[in-house]
Amino acid sequence: MTTVEEPTGTGARQVRDLVDVRKGEISREIFIDEQIFKAELENLFPRAWLFVGHATQVPNPGDFFSSWMGADPVLLTRDDKGELNVLLNSCRHRGMRVCRYDEGNTLQFTCPYHAWSYSIDGSLVDTPGALHGVPQQKAAYGTNLERQKWGLVRAAKVHNYKGLVFANWDPQAPSFDEYVGDFHWWLDNLADAFDGTEGGTEAYRGVHKWRIRSNWKFVSENFLGDTYHGASTHASVEAVGIGPGGKGKRRHGERQNEGGFSKGRMKTSFRRGHGASDNLAYEVPYPEFAEDDLNDYFVAAWEKRKEKLQAEGRLLGGRGPATLFPNMSFAGGFPRTILVAHPISPTETEVWRWYLVDKSAPENVRDWLRHYYMRYAGPAGMTEQDDMENWDYATEASRGVVARRYPYNYQQGLGQETASDLAGSVHSHHAIAGEVNARAFYRRWAEFVDNLSWPELTELARVDDRATERDADVTDVADGVKVLDAVDVVDGPPAQ
Amino acid sequence: MPIDEALLERVLLLESVSEFLYREADLLDERRYTEWLDMLAEDYQYSVPLRMNVAYGETDAREETRAGREICWFDEGKETMSLRVDQLNTGLHWAEEPVSRVSHLVTNIRLEAIELPEVAVSCRFLVYRNRVADETDFLVGRRKDRLRQVGDSWQVVRRELLLDQSVLLAKNLSIFV
């Protein structure tokens, strides 16, 4: 049973049939099946906007950072004019990766196989990444080699959003702004400094990279809004506490008396597949630190930010975990981090984690956050270690012939969505009912994987059909009439 | 043949250090974590930088992230190590529940500097983890330890470990490497 209007269809089997968001049932096949995985690689990743890296990783002309877009290796480069480029890291002659360094500085990539070289120096070539040198060109090709045609494949679109660099292979794809829509508020909270300075963040050097034996979508889903897993999955770290000074719960003593992280927690789910888990009308300002100088920094930053938000007539929190469709997850708060799930096979994923810090942060803040991030997140982080256990063994135990006959249950908060004034989105006020976001994510995922055209995808995303009644609180927020001190928080369970 | 007293002293020192490091490995593999914590000095520092693929000429500048400034797998002190032990002891730490089977091999032990009461030791490690059924990890690399003589034994003051992987091929680092 399909959940959207009858599709134009591209084949006998529709993956949309496996994603029944009206019943809240999703087939295990989409996490296991090889053919569906191939369709994802074909129809989803080459058409979606994907996070490639942070502009501060390539600050100088000639700097490059090796990344992935779906299953394709790419190079994020800064050319001699200071522009960012995203190039397919594969020689046009026989496909060898022209660069196998994780990062570095060069104005030319020379393929080790037959030494075709590609320049990112615009004084040598018209377009950075163009073919520059071919050994024995005249003897081998005479005058027949059209060098301008055989440069490194360039991403059709590259967008630098406040330092977050995204790319898209598809020239027909909508602009980044259209793709993101009002979800940009969450990206802002990631990319802006704690005091609200636009784009005032930089990436720490060092990206955590690790392999898991899980389908990549478990990762996206977890960050979309799965607050349900916290109490059981992270029970051990809640028990020992890793907050500031090594005390408190795993997060950071989030001023529960002022609203806290979980109180008033809600889900925001976009028709375009993005989703977040936090409270629009309340923002966790900062943790309570054992060290006074840290408190000084974050209190001062919060005061500035509050003024800025009020001046803009908005009151947006949104520092909780979130996923930008399809595979960029992040959190704008603590830890402030980006996580990308690169697909390798239906049951293998390479996860990358970047960590961000205010450009203007003094050394002690920088150092404290760095320590906090490492003990919280990444494969050595005390919280994330347990997530991977779940994703890996969920994947494994869903592989069986019998297991695959039984769908997963996605019925939390079904039919209780409230409309939002953020375009194309709904809310759920169930603090733990994150599945509204997952349902939207998988519905959108299926539309891409079934290879609906951009006009069809755009039309489907135009109207969110999940809720008709407006959510009064959020209407107020969006109308800009709320002030920070007059926020109603919705009661929810005390812990995530 | 006369006994070379200095050499003898060095051999005995190496034997004492080796015995200590082997015993440490045993305590970890036998999951006697609380006893293991006692082998760490109060000012213990543990760092495991990230390794990167960089051009030959750039290895000194770029191959590893810098402890103290950049993102590492680990860069922490005894307090966090104690929290990690507490977490393992909850019985709710699913990444190690059921517990993994682990063997720490410590080899190529060399005394790099003798500055009693401290010594600088280099070694290689191979940590094998098998978990549940077919989950198998090999963590291999170089290690530099600084040990301090305490009574007739030692404590680890500083441990820097270079893991020979740029992409961690294990799903996590929930065991002590």
mmCIF file with all atom_site columns, C-alpha atoms in Angstrom, chain A residues 63-64 100-105 204-213 232-237 239-242 245-247 350 352-353 355 363 366-367 370-371 373-375 379-386 388-390 392-393 396 399, chain B residues 45 50-56 58 61-76 79-80 83-88 90-98 131-136 166-175:
data_model
loop_
_atom_site.group_PDB
_atom_site.id
_atom_site.type_symbol
_atom_site.label_atom_id
_atom_site.label_alt_id
_atom_site.label_comp_id
_atom_site.label_asym_id
_atom_site.label_entity_id
_atom_site.label_seq_id
_atom_site.pdbx_PDB_ins_code
_atom_site.Cartn_x
_atom_site.Cartn_y
_atom_site.Cartn_z
_atom_site.occupancy
_atom_site.B_iso_or_equiv
_atom_site.pdbx_formal_charge
_atom_site.auth_seq_id
_atom_site.auth_comp_id
_atom_site.auth_asym_id
_atom_site.auth_atom_id
_atom_site.pdbx_PDB_model_num
ATOM 1   C CA . ASP A 1 63  ? 44.344 23.198  0.643  1.00 0.00 ? 63  ASP A CA 1
ATOM 2   C CA . PHE A 1 64  ? 42.321 20.055  0.130  1.00 0.00 ? 64  PHE A CA 1
ATOM 3   C CA . ARG A 1 100 ? 44.805 9.326   -1.428 1.00 0.00 ? 100 ARG A CA 1
ATOM 4   C CA . TYR A 1 101 ? 45.835 11.805  1.224  1.00 0.00 ? 101 TYR A CA 1
ATOM 5   C CA . ASP A 1 102 ? 43.260 12.744  3.846  1.00 0.00 ? 102 ASP A CA 1
ATOM 6   C CA . GLU A 1 103 ? 44.305 16.385  3.735  1.00 0.00 ? 103 GLU A CA 1
ATOM 7   C CA . GLY A 1 104 ? 47.122 18.539  2.496  1.00 0.00 ? 104 GLY A CA 1
ATOM 8   C CA . ASN A 1 105 ? 48.107 21.381  0.234  1.00 0.00 ? 105 ASN A CA 1
ATOM 9   C CA . TYR A 1 204 ? 38.693 21.349  15.276 1.00 0.00 ? 204 TYR A CA 1
ATOM 10  C CA . ARG A 1 205 ? 41.412 19.566  13.370 1.00 0.00 ? 205 ARG A CA 1
ATOM 11  C CA . GLY A 1 206 ? 40.805 15.820  13.346 1.00 0.00 ? 206 GLY A CA 1
ATOM 12  C CA . VAL A 1 207 ? 37.763 13.988  12.019 1.00 0.00 ? 207 VAL A CA 1
ATOM 13  C CA . HIS A 1 208 ? 36.693 10.801  13.765 1.00 0.00 ? 208 HIS A CA 1
ATOM 14  C CA . LYS A 1 209 ? 36.241 8.103   11.117 1.00 0.00 ? 209 LYS A CA 1
ATOM 15  C CA . TRP A 1 210 ? 35.103 4.587   11.845 1.00 0.00 ? 210 TRP A CA 1
ATOM 16  C CA . ARG A 1 211 ? 33.354 1.574   10.356 1.00 0.00 ? 211 ARG A CA 1
ATOM 17  C CA . ILE A 1 212 ? 30.188 0.009   11.627 1.00 0.00 ? 212 ILE A CA 1
ATOM 18  C CA . ARG A 1 213 ? 28.295 -3.064  10.501 1.00 0.00 ? 213 ARG A CA 1
ATOM 19  C CA . SER A 1 232 ? 17.974 2.326   28.089 1.00 0.00 ? 232 SER A CA 1
ATOM 20  C CA . THR A 1 233 ? 20.860 2.690   25.651 1.00 0.00 ? 233 THR A CA 1
ATOM 21  C CA . HIS A 1 234 ? 22.681 5.293   27.673 1.00 0.00 ? 234 HIS A CA 1
ATOM 22  C CA . ALA A 1 235 ? 21.744 4.079   31.128 1.00 0.00 ? 235 ALA A CA 1
ATOM 23  C CA . SER A 1 236 ? 25.354 3.315   32.026 1.00 0.00 ? 236 SER A CA 1
ATOM 24  C CA . VAL A 1 237 ? 26.655 6.757   31.233 1.00 0.00 ? 237 VAL A CA 1
ATOM 25  C CA . ALA A 1 239 ? 24.626 6.330   35.977 1.00 0.00 ? 239 ALA A CA 1
ATOM 26  C CA . VAL A 1 240 ? 28.239 7.416   36.119 1.00 0.00 ? 240 VAL A CA 1
ATOM 27  C CA . GLY A 1 241 ? 27.829 10.953  34.744 1.00 0.00 ? 241 GLY A CA 1
ATOM 28  C CA . ILE A 1 242 ? 30.233 12.692  32.409 1.00 0.00 ? 242 ILE A CA 1
ATOM 29  C CA . GLY A 1 245 ? 33.691 18.290  36.214 1.00 0.00 ? 245 GLY A CA 1
ATOM 30  C CA . GLY A 1 246 ? 32.857 14.646  35.542 1.00 0.00 ? 246 GLY A CA 1
ATOM 31  C CA . LYS A 1 247 ? 29.655 14.983  37.543 1.00 0.00 ? 247 LYS A CA 1
ATOM 32  C CA . GLU A 1 350 ? 31.631 4.580   7.534  1.00 0.00 ? 350 GLU A CA 1
ATOM 33  C CA . TRP A 1 352 ? 32.594 10.565  10.196 1.00 0.00 ? 352 TRP A CA 1
ATOM 34  C CA . ARG A 1 353 ? 32.371 13.070  13.022 1.00 0.00 ? 353 ARG A CA 1
ATOM 35  C CA . TYR A 1 355 ? 33.512 18.894  16.050 1.00 0.00 ? 355 TYR A CA 1
ATOM 36  C CA . GLU A 1 363 ? 42.005 28.489  24.969 1.00 0.00 ? 363 GLU A CA 1
ATOM 37  C CA . ARG A 1 366 ? 38.393 25.365  23.417 1.00 0.00 ? 366 ARG A CA 1
ATOM 38  C CA . ASP A 1 367 ? 40.163 22.849  25.614 1.00 0.00 ? 367 ASP A CA 1
ATOM 39  C CA . ARG A 1 370 ? 37.402 19.309  23.157 1.00 0.00 ? 370 ARG A CA 1
ATOM 40  C CA . HIS A 1 371 ? 37.681 17.080  26.210 1.00 0.00 ? 371 HIS A CA 1
ATOM 41  C CA . TYR A 1 373 ? 33.337 16.074  23.009 1.00 0.00 ? 373 TYR A CA 1
ATOM 42  C CA . MET A 1 374 ? 35.837 13.218  23.133 1.00 0.00 ? 374 MET A CA 1
ATOM 43  C CA . ARG A 1 375 ? 34.468 11.681  26.303 1.00 0.00 ? 375 ARG A CA 1
ATOM 44  C CA . PRO A 1 379 ? 33.718 5.651   18.878 1.00 0.00 ? 379 PRO A CA 1
ATOM 45  C CA . ALA A 1 380 ? 35.697 6.210   22.061 1.00 0.00 ? 380 ALA A CA 1
ATOM 46  C CA . GLY A 1 381 ? 33.043 8.456   23.586 1.00 0.00 ? 381 GLY A CA 1
ATOM 47  C CA . MET A 1 382 ? 31.230 6.933   26.522 1.00 0.00 ? 382 MET A CA 1
ATOM 48  C CA . THR A 1 383 ? 27.800 7.726   25.080 1.00 0.00 ? 383 THR A CA 1
ATOM 49  C CA . GLU A 1 384 ? 28.193 6.803   21.454 1.00 0.00 ? 384 GLU A CA 1
ATOM 50  C CA . GLN A 1 385 ? 29.862 3.434   22.085 1.00 0.00 ? 385 GLN A CA 1
ATOM 51  C CA . ASP A 1 386 ? 26.513 1.980   23.026 1.00 0.00 ? 386 ASP A CA 1
ATOM 52  C CA . MET A 1 388 ? 26.883 1.426   17.608 1.00 0.00 ? 388 MET A CA 1
ATOM 53  C CA . GLU A 1 389 ? 26.183 -1.777  19.489 1.00 0.00 ? 389 GLU A CA 1
ATOM 54  C CA . ASN A 1 390 ? 22.470 -1.273  18.831 1.00 0.00 ? 390 ASN A CA 1
ATOM 55  C CA . ASP A 1 392 ? 25.107 -3.188  14.351 1.00 0.00 ? 392 ASP A CA 1
ATOM 56  C CA . TYR A 1 393 ? 23.105 -5.892  16.043 1.00 0.00 ? 393 TYR A CA 1
ATOM 57  C CA . GLU A 1 396 ? 22.420 -8.335  11.948 1.00 0.00 ? 396 GLU A CA 1
ATOM 58  C CA . ARG A 1 399 ? 18.993 -10.153 8.034  1.00 0.00 ? 399 ARG A CA 1
ATOM 59  C CA . GLN B 2 45  ? 47.758 11.245  31.049 1.00 0.00 ? 45  GLN B CA 1
ATOM 60  C CA . LEU B 2 50  ? 44.213 10.297  15.118 1.00 0.00 ? 50  LEU B CA 1
ATOM 61  C CA . ARG B 2 51  ? 46.470 9.145   12.298 1.00 0.00 ? 51  ARG B CA 1
ATOM 62  C CA . MET B 2 52  ? 46.146 10.537  8.809  1.00 0.00 ? 52  MET B CA 1
ATOM 63  C CA . ASN B 2 53  ? 47.295 9.764   5.285  1.00 0.00 ? 53  ASN B CA 1
ATOM 64  C CA . VAL B 2 54  ? 49.460 12.688  4.264  1.00 0.00 ? 54  VAL B CA 1
ATOM 65  C CA . ALA B 2 55  ? 52.210 13.281  1.738  1.00 0.00 ? 55  ALA B CA 1
ATOM 66  C CA . TYR B 2 56  ? 55.659 11.935  2.631  1.00 0.00 ? 56  TYR B CA 1
ATOM 67  C CA . GLU B 2 58  ? 54.272 16.417  5.427  1.00 0.00 ? 58  GLU B CA 1
ATOM 68  C CA . ALA B 2 61  ? 53.579 18.293  10.444 1.00 0.00 ? 61  ALA B CA 1
ATOM 69  C CA . ARG B 2 62  ? 50.366 16.447  9.698  1.00 0.00 ? 62  ARG B CA 1
ATOM 70  C CA . GLU B 2 63  ? 50.405 12.688  10.171 1.00 0.00 ? 63  GLU B CA 1
ATOM 71  C CA . GLU B 2 64  ? 49.008 12.722  13.692 1.00 0.00 ? 64  GLU B CA 1
ATOM 72  C CA . THR B 2 65  ? 46.652 15.056  15.445 1.00 0.00 ? 65  THR B CA 1
ATOM 73  C CA . ARG B 2 66  ? 48.156 16.830  18.442 1.00 0.00 ? 66  ARG B CA 1
ATOM 74  C CA . ALA B 2 67  ? 47.167 15.820  21.911 1.00 0.00 ? 67  ALA B CA 1
ATOM 75  C CA . GLY B 2 68  ? 46.277 18.856  23.978 1.00 0.00 ? 68  GLY B CA 1
ATOM 76  C CA . ARG B 2 69  ? 44.948 20.826  20.972 1.00 0.00 ? 69  ARG B CA 1
ATOM 77  C CA . GLU B 2 70  ? 43.221 18.708  18.371 1.00 0.00 ? 70  GLU B CA 1
ATOM 78  C CA . ILE B 2 71  ? 40.703 15.880  18.204 1.00 0.00 ? 71  ILE B CA 1
ATOM 79  C CA . CYS B 2 72  ? 42.105 12.496  19.257 1.00 0.00 ? 72  CYS B CA 1
ATOM 80  C CA . TRP B 2 73  ? 40.523 9.139   19.988 1.00 0.00 ? 73  TRP B CA 1
ATOM 81  C CA . PHE B 2 74  ? 41.473 9.735   23.613 1.00 0.00 ? 74  PHE B CA 1
ATOM 82  C CA . ASP B 2 75  ? 43.170 12.613  25.385 1.00 0.00 ? 75  ASP B CA 1
ATOM 83  C CA . GLU B 2 76  ? 42.366 12.453  29.064 1.00 0.00 ? 76  GLU B CA 1
ATOM 84  C CA . GLU B 2 79  ? 39.410 10.874  36.369 1.00 0.00 ? 79  GLU B CA 1
ATOM 85  C CA . THR B 2 80  ? 37.868 9.948   33.024 1.00 0.00 ? 80  THR B CA 1
ATOM 86  C CA . LEU B 2 83  ? 34.493 6.956   34.957 1.00 0.00 ? 83  LEU B CA 1
ATOM 87  C CA . ARG B 2 84  ? 35.067 4.482   32.145 1.00 0.00 ? 84  ARG B CA 1
ATOM 88  C CA . VAL B 2 85  ? 35.719 1.745   34.687 1.00 0.00 ? 85  VAL B CA 1
ATOM 89  C CA . ASP B 2 86  ? 32.573 2.762   36.573 1.00 0.00 ? 86  ASP B CA 1
ATOM 90  C CA . GLN B 2 87  ? 30.642 2.526   33.323 1.00 0.00 ? 87  GLN B CA 1
ATOM 91  C CA . LEU B 2 88  ? 31.932 -0.994  32.626 1.00 0.00 ? 88  LEU B CA 1
ATOM 92  C CA . THR B 2 90  ? 27.367 -0.908  35.794 1.00 0.00 ? 90  THR B CA 1
ATOM 93  C CA . GLY B 2 91  ? 26.502 -4.032  33.817 1.00 0.00 ? 91  GLY B CA 1
ATOM 94  C CA . LEU B 2 92  ? 24.421 -1.744  31.568 1.00 0.00 ? 92  LEU B CA 1
ATOM 95  C CA . HIS B 2 93  ? 27.189 -0.700  29.221 1.00 0.00 ? 93  HIS B CA 1
ATOM 96  C CA . TRP B 2 94  ? 25.839 -2.526  26.177 1.00 0.00 ? 94  TRP B CA 1
ATOM 97  C CA . ALA B 2 95  ? 28.956 -2.014  24.083 1.00 0.00 ? 95  ALA B CA 1
ATOM 98  C CA . GLU B 2 96  ? 30.635 -4.395  26.543 1.00 0.00 ? 96  GLU B CA 1
ATOM 99  C CA . GLU B 2 97  ? 27.613 -6.351  27.680 1.00 0.00 ? 97  GLU B CA 1
ATOM 100 C CA . PRO B 2 98  ? 27.962 -9.251  27.154 1.00 0.00 ? 98  PRO B CA 1
ATOM 101 C CA . ARG B 2 131 ? 32.763 -10.227 20.888 1.00 0.00 ? 131 ARG B CA 1
ATOM 102 C CA . VAL B 2 132 ? 29.497 -12.179 20.817 1.00 0.00 ? 132 VAL B CA 1
ATOM 103 C CA . ALA B 2 133 ? 30.216 -14.402 17.801 1.00 0.00 ? 133 ALA B CA 1
ATOM 104 C CA . ASP B 2 134 ? 32.030 -13.116 14.755 1.00 0.00 ? 134 ASP B CA 1
ATOM 105 C CA . GLU B 2 135 ? 33.001 -9.639  15.802 1.00 0.00 ? 135 GLU B CA 1
ATOM 106 C CA . THR B 2 136 ? 36.777 -9.519  15.758 1.00 0.00 ? 136 THR B CA 1
ATOM 107 C CA . SER B 2 166 ? 43.368 6.047   10.027 1.00 0.00 ? 166 SER B CA 1
ATOM 108 C CA . VAL B 2 167 ? 39.780 4.839   9.767  1.00 0.00 ? 167 VAL B CA 1
ATOM 109 C CA . LEU B 2 168 ? 39.013 2.855   12.881 1.00 0.00 ? 168 LEU B CA 1
ATOM 110 C CA . LEU B 2 169 ? 37.967 -0.558  11.610 1.00 0.00 ? 169 LEU B CA 1
ATOM 111 C CA . ALA B 2 170 ? 36.366 -1.431  14.916 1.00 0.00 ? 170 ALA B CA 1
ATOM 112 C CA . LYS B 2 171 ? 32.908 -0.067  15.660 1.00 0.00 ? 171 LYS B CA 1
ATOM 113 C CA . ASN B 2 172 ? 34.111 1.442   18.912 1.00 0.00 ? 172 ASN B CA 1
ATOM 114 C CA . LEU B 2 173 ? 36.889 1.692   21.467 1.00 0.00 ? 173 LEU B CA 1
ATOM 115 C CA . SER B 2 174 ? 34.961 0.486   24.475 1.00 0.00 ? 174 SER B CA 1
ATOM 116 C CA . ILE B 2 175 ? 37.905 -1.553  25.758 1.00 0.00 ? 175 ILE B CA 1
#
